[in-house]
Structures are given as C-alpha cells and as structure tokens.
Amino acid sequence: MATIATEETEIVLKDGHKLFAKEWKTPEAPVASVVFLHGFSDHCGAYYDLFPDLATQGINIYAFDQRGWGKSSLEKKHWGLTGGTADVLADLDEIITARLAWSESQPTRPPVFLVGHSAGGALTLTYAYSGCLRSKLAGFAAFSPFIALSPAEKPNPIVLMVGRLASRVMPNFQMLNKLDPNNVSRDPAVCKTFAEDKLCHDTGTLAGLAGMLERGARLLEAEYVKKFDKKKPVIVLHGNADKVTDFNASKQFFALLEAEDKEFKEYDGWYHKLHADLPENRKEFSSNIADWLLKRTDTIKKAEVPTANL
C-alpha cells in the first residue's frame, strides 16, 4: 500500500463549538471525495485500514468526530451532547459546505459523496432526503445503518416512550448505553480494542438518543423515504449476522426506496463493523465501497463531457 498522508485539523462551527477532523489524502489528484460519518460511541480514528485503502484508489476521505463524541468532546460533561436532529443536520451542513468548496478548488473537481456507518449510516440516509445540500452531493452510502436495533438489543416500548417524553424535559441528561464489545466484530482483537478505547464511552443524552431512534424509525416510513431524489445513487451494505443494528430493517428501507440507482450488499455471517470484521475480509469490503464510489464518479464525469465541449 502506498503511504497515505493525513492531516488533522480543527473545525470551528458557527456557534463556536470545535470539532476534531482528519483527512486521508490521495497520492495523486483525487478522483472522488467522501465526507464520512461515524456511529454511536465511535470516532473517526476507529476505521482501521478502510480510509487508507480508499485513499490509495484516488478517493479523498474527510472524517470528523461529531459533536459529543471522540476528540471533539473529551470532557465527560460533554459526552453525548449531540443535540437533536436539527442540530446534527446543521453541523453537517457547515461541513459539507466547506467540502464542496474544497472540491471546487481542486483541478479534478472530485464529486463529494456522503458515507456513514451505524448511526452515521442512518444520518447519511436522513441527510439524503432532508439535508439542505443533498442535491449537491454525488451519492449516499450507508453500512450497518442504525435504522433499528437488532432484535436482541431492542428496548421495551414503554421505556422508549418514557425516554422520549423525558428528552423534552431533560434533553441533556446523560445515560450510559453499554454496547457489548463482543457483538461488534468476529475478530476478538477488534472487540478488545473497542472495549478499551476511552473515546468509545457509550454515553448518550436523552435528546441525542431520541433523535437517533427517530431518524431510524422514519427510514421505515414511506412518507419520508419518498422524499429521496430518485436520481441520486444509494447503496446499503449490511451483515446478516449483525448483533447491533437490524439487518432486516435495512432490507425494509431498501424495499421502500425508489432510487433509479440503488444497491443492497449483503454479507453472510458478518457482524456490525464491516470494515473491521475478520482480517481476511477487510479488503473485500473496502473494495466494494471503492468500486461503488468510482463507478458513480465515472458516470458523473462522462455526463459532464458534452457540457464541457459546448
């Protein structure tokens, strides 16, 4: 693998909040670009070889620790303080605006895709139908999206109802929502790393958790899914042995989706972290993502040729 240069930066949002960001740069001029969204109790430094693998194939990766997570919220009092869906989308608007401007400044003008994992996957799909800048993005990829929890993890409906009501009164009340490390991957080393990672603190807030659950639930409602732009490509990738998020919920969403270019990729026996399941499978997953991004990029570039010749 070619040596991939990385750059760590700090994003200062309009409200003054600072986010940690990291970019994986391509060895040559970028062909495509990704804005990446991590999941719950996660951070952008936990994606193993996925980002370097994509960068070696000409795909620039821009990832950041979302508000309330990772290096963007190191103090315990800030853990999980994501705000509600409107706040999360507003943060994303600012970041996408900057990345679109970056793309325009590049000689190759690489198209910008939104890609996310787990809760970040559901946020990616939510942005695809409701984000202010969704029309300017080239496509959307979600792997192991948190549309619903796996059947074994689903909380009691009464607990959910009480939680939603409480989130209106105490939105920033913090709650520990422990994920079983053994459920994230079939690789024991990955499970151990996750369990010991201090940036994966499993702490959410009532408002943040309620928003996350609501975003997922809406992806199973035709009223919202019909708002997707049919011209925008979408891919959903999910392991059918995922013990964290519900594989069948992803299938239900996909059945509702009316995009002209949509693809569902099933991984037999794989767990939640598709990018960090068994070591021998990781190249397969990164290749699947890269191939999808590069094929859509090629389609976009070919469509631009007649306009360029006028």
CSV table of C-alpha atoms in Angstrom, one decimal:
chain,number,residue,atom,x,y,z
A,1,MET,CA,0.0,0.0,0.0
A,2,ALA,CA,1.2,3.5,-0.9
A,3,THR,CA,2.0,5.8,2.0
A,4,ILE,CA,-1.1,7.9,2.7
A,5,ALA,CA,-0.6,11.4,4.0
A,6,THR,CA,-3.1,12.5,6.7
A,7,GLU,CA,-3.9,15.9,8.1
A,8,GLU,CA,-5.6,16.6,11.4
A,9,THR,CA,-7.5,19.9,11.7
A,10,GLU,CA,-10.0,21.7,13.9
A,11,ILE,CA,-13.4,22.8,12.6
A,12,VAL,CA,-14.9,25.8,14.4
A,13,LEU,CA,-18.6,25.8,13.9
A,14,LYS,CA,-20.8,28.9,13.8
A,15,ASP,CA,-21.7,28.6,17.5
A,16,GLY,CA,-18.0,28.3,18.4
A,17,HIS,CA,-18.0,24.6,19.1
A,18,LYS,CA,-14.8,22.9,17.9
A,19,LEU,CA,-14.7,19.5,16.1
A,20,PHE,CA,-11.7,17.3,15.5
A,21,ALA,CA,-11.3,16.3,11.8
A,22,LYS,CA,-8.9,14.2,9.9
A,23,GLU,CA,-8.3,13.9,6.2
A,24,TRP,CA,-6.7,11.0,4.3
A,25,LYS,CA,-5.2,12.4,1.2
A,26,THR,CA,-4.8,10.6,-2.2
A,27,PRO,CA,-1.3,10.0,-3.6
A,28,GLU,CA,-2.3,11.7,-6.8
A,29,ALA,CA,-5.1,14.2,-7.7
A,30,PRO,CA,-8.3,13.0,-6.1
A,31,VAL,CA,-10.9,11.3,-8.3
A,32,ALA,CA,-13.7,11.3,-5.7
A,33,SER,CA,-14.2,12.6,-2.2
A,34,VAL,CA,-16.1,11.3,0.8
A,35,VAL,CA,-17.4,13.1,3.9
A,36,PHE,CA,-17.6,10.3,6.5
A,37,LEU,CA,-20.0,10.0,9.5
A,38,HIS,CA,-19.1,7.6,12.3
A,39,GLY,CA,-21.6,5.9,14.6
A,40,PHE,CA,-22.7,5.9,18.3
A,41,SER,CA,-19.9,5.5,20.8
A,42,ASP,CA,-17.4,5.9,17.9
A,43,HIS,CA,-14.9,8.2,16.4
A,44,CYS,CA,-13.2,8.7,13.1
A,45,GLY,CA,-9.9,7.1,14.2
A,46,ALA,CA,-11.5,3.7,14.6
A,47,TYR,CA,-11.8,2.6,11.0
A,48,TYR,CA,-8.6,0.6,10.6
A,49,ASP,CA,-7.4,0.3,7.0
A,50,LEU,CA,-10.7,1.4,5.4
A,51,PHE,CA,-9.7,5.0,4.8
A,52,PRO,CA,-6.1,4.4,3.7
A,53,ASP,CA,-7.4,1.7,1.3
A,54,LEU,CA,-9.9,4.1,-0.3
A,55,ALA,CA,-7.3,6.9,-0.5
A,56,THR,CA,-4.9,4.6,-2.4
A,57,GLN,CA,-7.6,4.3,-5.0
A,58,GLY,CA,-8.0,8.0,-5.5
A,59,ILE,CA,-10.8,8.7,-3.0
A,60,ASN,CA,-10.1,11.6,-0.6
A,61,ILE,CA,-11.6,10.9,2.9
A,62,TYR,CA,-12.7,13.7,5.2
A,63,ALA,CA,-13.9,12.4,8.6
A,64,PHE,CA,-14.6,14.1,11.8
A,65,ASP,CA,-15.6,13.4,15.4
A,66,GLN,CA,-19.2,14.5,15.7
A,67,ARG,CA,-20.3,16.8,18.5
A,68,GLY,CA,-20.5,14.8,21.7
A,69,TRP,CA,-18.0,12.1,20.5
A,70,GLY,CA,-14.4,11.3,20.2
A,71,LYS,CA,-11.8,14.0,20.3
A,72,SER,CA,-14.5,16.7,19.8
A,73,SER,CA,-15.8,16.2,23.3
A,74,LEU,CA,-13.0,15.0,25.6
A,75,GLU,CA,-14.6,16.2,28.8
A,76,LYS,CA,-17.1,13.9,30.4
A,77,LYS,CA,-19.6,16.6,30.9
A,78,HIS,CA,-19.8,17.0,27.1
A,79,TRP,CA,-20.1,13.3,26.2
A,80,GLY,CA,-23.1,12.5,24.0
A,81,LEU,CA,-24.2,16.2,23.8
A,82,THR,CA,-25.1,15.9,20.1
A,83,GLY,CA,-28.3,17.9,20.3
A,84,GLY,CA,-31.4,16.9,18.4
A,85,THR,CA,-31.7,16.1,14.7
A,86,ALA,CA,-31.9,19.7,13.6
A,87,ASP,CA,-28.6,20.4,15.4
A,88,VAL,CA,-26.9,17.4,13.9
A,89,LEU,CA,-28.0,18.3,10.4
A,90,ALA,CA,-26.9,21.9,10.9
A,91,ASP,CA,-23.4,20.8,11.9
A,92,LEU,CA,-23.3,18.6,8.8
A,93,ASP,CA,-24.5,21.5,6.6
A,94,GLU,CA,-21.4,23.5,7.7
A,95,ILE,CA,-19.0,20.7,7.0
A,96,ILE,CA,-20.5,19.7,3.6
A,97,THR,CA,-20.4,23.4,2.6
A,98,ALA,CA,-16.7,23.5,3.3
A,99,ARG,CA,-16.0,20.2,1.5
A,100,LEU,CA,-18.0,21.3,-1.6
A,101,ALA,CA,-15.9,24.4,-1.7
A,102,TRP,CA,-12.7,22.3,-1.4
A,103,SER,CA,-13.9,20.1,-4.3
A,104,GLU,CA,-14.4,23.2,-6.5
A,105,SER,CA,-10.9,24.4,-5.7
A,106,GLN,CA,-9.3,21.1,-7.0
A,107,PRO,CA,-8.3,20.8,-10.6
A,108,THR,CA,-10.1,17.5,-10.8
A,109,ARG,CA,-13.3,18.8,-9.0
A,110,PRO,CA,-13.9,15.4,-7.4
A,111,PRO,CA,-17.6,14.7,-6.7
A,112,VAL,CA,-18.5,14.6,-3.0
A,113,PHE,CA,-20.2,11.5,-1.5
A,114,LEU,CA,-21.7,11.1,1.9
A,115,VAL,CA,-20.8,7.8,3.6
A,116,GLY,CA,-21.7,6.6,7.1
A,117,HIS,CA,-21.6,3.7,9.5
A,118,SER,CA,-24.2,2.6,12.0
A,119,ALA,CA,-25.9,5.7,13.5
A,120,GLY,CA,-23.8,7.6,10.9
A,121,GLY,CA,-25.3,5.5,8.2
A,122,ALA,CA,-28.8,6.4,9.3
A,123,LEU,CA,-27.8,10.0,9.4
A,124,THR,CA,-26.4,9.7,5.9
A,125,LEU,CA,-29.8,8.4,4.7
A,126,THR,CA,-31.6,11.1,6.7
A,127,TYR,CA,-29.5,13.8,5.0
A,128,ALA,CA,-30.2,12.2,1.6
A,129,TYR,CA,-33.9,13.1,1.9
A,130,SER,CA,-33.8,16.2,4.2
A,131,GLY,CA,-30.3,17.8,4.1
A,132,CYS,CA,-30.1,21.3,2.8
A,133,LEU,CA,-27.2,20.4,0.5
A,134,ARG,CA,-28.4,17.0,-0.6
A,135,SER,CA,-28.8,18.0,-4.2
A,136,LYS,CA,-25.1,18.9,-4.4
A,137,LEU,CA,-23.9,15.5,-3.2
A,138,ALA,CA,-23.0,12.8,-5.7
A,139,GLY,CA,-24.5,9.9,-3.8
A,140,PHE,CA,-25.0,8.2,-0.4
A,141,ALA,CA,-23.5,5.0,1.1
A,142,ALA,CA,-24.6,3.5,4.4
A,143,PHE,CA,-23.2,0.4,6.0
A,144,SER,CA,-24.7,-1.3,9.0
A,145,PRO,CA,-27.1,1.6,9.3
A,146,PHE,CA,-28.9,2.1,12.6
A,147,ILE,CA,-32.4,2.1,11.2
A,148,ALA,CA,-33.4,-0.1,14.1
A,149,LEU,CA,-31.6,-2.0,16.8
A,150,SER,CA,-31.1,-5.8,16.3
A,151,PRO,CA,-34.0,-7.8,17.9
A,152,ALA,CA,-31.8,-8.8,20.8
A,153,GLU,CA,-31.0,-5.2,21.6
A,154,LYS,CA,-34.4,-3.6,21.2
A,155,PRO,CA,-35.6,-1.8,24.4
A,156,ASN,CA,-39.0,-2.2,26.0
A,157,PRO,CA,-41.6,0.1,24.1
A,158,ILE,CA,-42.6,1.6,27.4
A,159,VAL,CA,-39.0,2.5,28.2
A,160,LEU,CA,-38.8,4.1,24.8
A,161,MET,CA,-42.0,6.2,25.3
A,162,VAL,CA,-40.8,7.4,28.7
A,163,GLY,CA,-37.4,8.2,27.3
A,164,ARG,CA,-38.9,10.3,24.5
A,165,LEU,CA,-41.1,12.2,27.0
A,166,ALA,CA,-38.2,12.8,29.3
A,167,SER,CA,-36.0,14.1,26.5
A,168,ARG,CA,-38.3,17.1,26.2
A,169,VAL,CA,-37.8,18.0,29.8
A,170,MET,CA,-34.2,17.0,30.4
A,171,PRO,CA,-32.6,16.9,26.8
A,172,ASN,CA,-29.0,16.9,28.0
A,173,PHE,CA,-29.4,14.2,30.7
A,174,GLN,CA,-26.6,11.7,30.1
A,175,MET,CA,-27.2,8.0,30.0
A,176,LEU,CA,-24.8,5.1,29.7
A,177,ASN,CA,-25.9,2.8,26.9
A,178,LYS,CA,-23.4,0.0,27.1
A,179,LEU,CA,-22.7,-1.9,23.8
A,180,ASP,CA,-21.4,-5.4,24.2
A,181,PRO,CA,-17.9,-5.3,22.7
A,182,ASN,CA,-18.3,-9.0,21.6
A,183,ASN,CA,-21.1,-8.0,19.3
A,184,VAL,CA,-19.2,-5.5,17.1
A,185,SER,CA,-16.9,-7.9,15.2
A,186,ARG,CA,-15.9,-11.6,14.8
A,187,ASP,CA,-12.3,-10.6,15.4
A,188,PRO,CA,-11.5,-10.8,19.1
A,189,ALA,CA,-8.8,-8.2,18.8
A,190,VAL,CA,-11.3,-5.7,17.4
A,191,CYS,CA,-13.7,-6.4,20.3
A,192,LYS,CA,-10.9,-5.9,22.8
A,193,THR,CA,-9.8,-2.6,21.2
A,194,PHE,CA,-13.3,-1.3,21.3
A,195,ALA,CA,-13.8,-2.3,24.9
A,196,GLU,CA,-10.5,-0.5,25.9
A,197,ASP,CA,-11.0,2.6,23.7
A,198,LYS,CA,-11.6,5.6,26.0
A,199,LEU,CA,-13.1,7.6,23.1
A,200,CYS,CA,-15.9,5.0,22.8
A,201,HIS,CA,-17.7,5.9,26.0
A,202,ASP,CA,-21.2,4.6,25.3
A,203,THR,CA,-22.7,7.8,26.8
A,204,GLY,CA,-25.6,9.5,25.1
A,205,THR,CA,-28.1,12.1,26.1
A,206,LEU,CA,-31.9,11.8,26.1
A,207,ALA,CA,-32.2,14.3,23.3
A,208,GLY,CA,-29.4,12.6,21.3
A,209,LEU,CA,-30.8,9.1,21.8
A,210,ALA,CA,-34.4,10.2,21.0
A,211,GLY,CA,-33.2,11.8,17.8
A,212,MET,CA,-31.2,8.8,16.7
A,213,LEU,CA,-34.1,6.5,17.3
A,214,GLU,CA,-36.5,8.8,15.4
A,215,ARG,CA,-34.2,9.2,12.5
A,216,GLY,CA,-34.0,5.4,12.1
A,217,ALA,CA,-37.8,4.9,12.5
A,218,ARG,CA,-38.5,7.5,9.8
A,219,LEU,CA,-36.4,5.5,7.3
A,220,LEU,CA,-39.1,2.8,7.6
A,221,GLU,CA,-41.9,5.2,6.7
A,222,ALA,CA,-42.9,5.7,3.1
A,223,GLU,CA,-43.8,9.3,3.9
A,224,TYR,CA,-40.1,10.1,4.4
A,225,VAL,CA,-38.5,7.6,2.1
A,226,LYS,CA,-40.4,9.0,-0.9
A,227,LYS,CA,-38.6,12.3,-0.4
A,228,PHE,CA,-35.3,10.8,-1.7
A,229,ASP,CA,-34.2,12.2,-5.0
A,230,LYS,CA,-34.6,9.2,-7.4
A,231,LYS,CA,-31.7,10.4,-9.5
A,232,LYS,CA,-29.2,10.1,-6.6
A,233,PRO,CA,-27.4,6.7,-6.2
A,234,VAL,CA,-27.7,4.9,-2.9
A,235,ILE,CA,-26.0,1.8,-1.6
A,236,VAL,CA,-26.7,0.0,1.7
A,237,LEU,CA,-24.3,-2.7,3.0
A,238,HIS,CA,-25.1,-4.9,5.9
A,239,GLY,CA,-24.0,-8.1,7.5
A,240,ASN,CA,-26.9,-10.6,8.1
A,241,ALA,CA,-25.3,-11.6,11.5
A,242,ASP,CA,-25.2,-8.1,12.8
A,243,LYS,CA,-25.9,-8.1,16.5
A,244,VAL,CA,-26.1,-4.4,17.0
A,245,THR,CA,-28.3,-3.0,14.2
A,246,ASP,CA,-31.2,-4.8,12.5
A,247,PHE,CA,-30.3,-6.3,9.1
A,248,ASN,CA,-33.9,-6.8,8.2
A,249,ALA,CA,-34.7,-3.1,8.9
A,250,SER,CA,-32.1,-2.2,6.2
A,251,LYS,CA,-33.9,-4.6,3.8
A,252,GLN,CA,-37.3,-3.0,4.6
A,253,PHE,CA,-35.9,0.5,4.0
A,254,PHE,CA,-34.3,-0.6,0.7
A,255,ALA,CA,-37.6,-2.1,-0.5
A,256,LEU,CA,-39.3,1.3,0.1
A,257,LEU,CA,-36.6,3.2,-1.7
A,258,GLU,CA,-37.4,4.2,-5.3
A,259,ALA,CA,-34.0,5.4,-6.4
A,260,GLU,CA,-33.1,4.6,-10.0
A,261,ASP,CA,-29.6,3.5,-9.0
A,262,LYS,CA,-29.9,1.6,-5.7
A,263,GLU,CA,-27.9,-1.4,-4.5
A,264,PHE,CA,-28.1,-3.6,-1.4
A,265,LYS,CA,-25.0,-5.6,-0.5
A,266,GLU,CA,-25.4,-8.5,2.0
A,267,TYR,CA,-22.5,-10.0,3.8
A,268,ASP,CA,-23.2,-13.5,5.0
A,269,GLY,CA,-22.2,-14.1,8.6
A,270,TRP,CA,-20.6,-10.7,9.1
A,271,TYR,CA,-21.1,-8.7,12.3
A,272,HIS,CA,-21.5,-4.9,12.8
A,273,LYS,CA,-18.2,-3.4,11.9
A,274,LEU,CA,-17.9,-4.5,8.3
A,275,HIS,CA,-14.7,-2.5,8.0
A,276,ALA,CA,-13.2,-4.5,10.9
A,277,ASP,CA,-14.7,-7.9,10.8
A,278,LEU,CA,-12.4,-10.9,10.1
A,279,PRO,CA,-9.0,-9.6,8.8
A,280,GLU,CA,-9.2,-11.7,5.7
A,281,ASN,CA,-12.4,-10.0,4.7
A,282,ARG,CA,-11.5,-6.3,5.1
A,283,LYS,CA,-10.0,-5.8,1.6
A,284,GLU,CA,-13.3,-7.3,0.1
A,285,PHE,CA,-15.3,-4.7,2.0
A,286,SER,CA,-13.1,-1.7,1.1
A,287,SER,CA,-13.0,-2.8,-2.5
A,288,ASN,CA,-16.8,-3.0,-2.6
A,289,ILE,CA,-17.0,0.6,-1.3
A,290,ALA,CA,-14.3,1.9,-3.6
A,291,ASP,CA,-15.8,0.2,-6.7
A,292,TRP,CA,-19.2,1.7,-6.0
A,293,LEU,CA,-17.8,5.2,-5.5
A,294,LEU,CA,-15.6,5.1,-8.5
A,295,LYS,CA,-18.3,3.7,-10.9
A,296,ARG,CA,-20.6,6.5,-9.9
A,297,THR,CA,-17.8,9.0,-10.3
A,298,ASP,CA,-17.1,7.7,-13.7
A,299,THR,CA,-20.8,8.1,-14.6
A,300,ILE,CA,-20.8,11.7,-13.4
A,301,LYS,CA,-17.7,12.6,-15.3
A,302,LYS,CA,-19.0,11.0,-18.5
A,303,ALA,CA,-22.2,13.1,-18.2
A,304,GLU,CA,-20.1,16.2,-17.8
A,305,VAL,CA,-18.2,15.7,-21.1
A,306,PRO,CA,-20.9,17.0,-23.5
A,307,THR,CA,-21.4,20.2,-21.4
A,308,ALA,CA,-17.6,20.8,-21.3
A,309,ASN,CA,-17.5,20.6,-25.1
A,310,LEU,CA,-20.2,23.2,-25.8
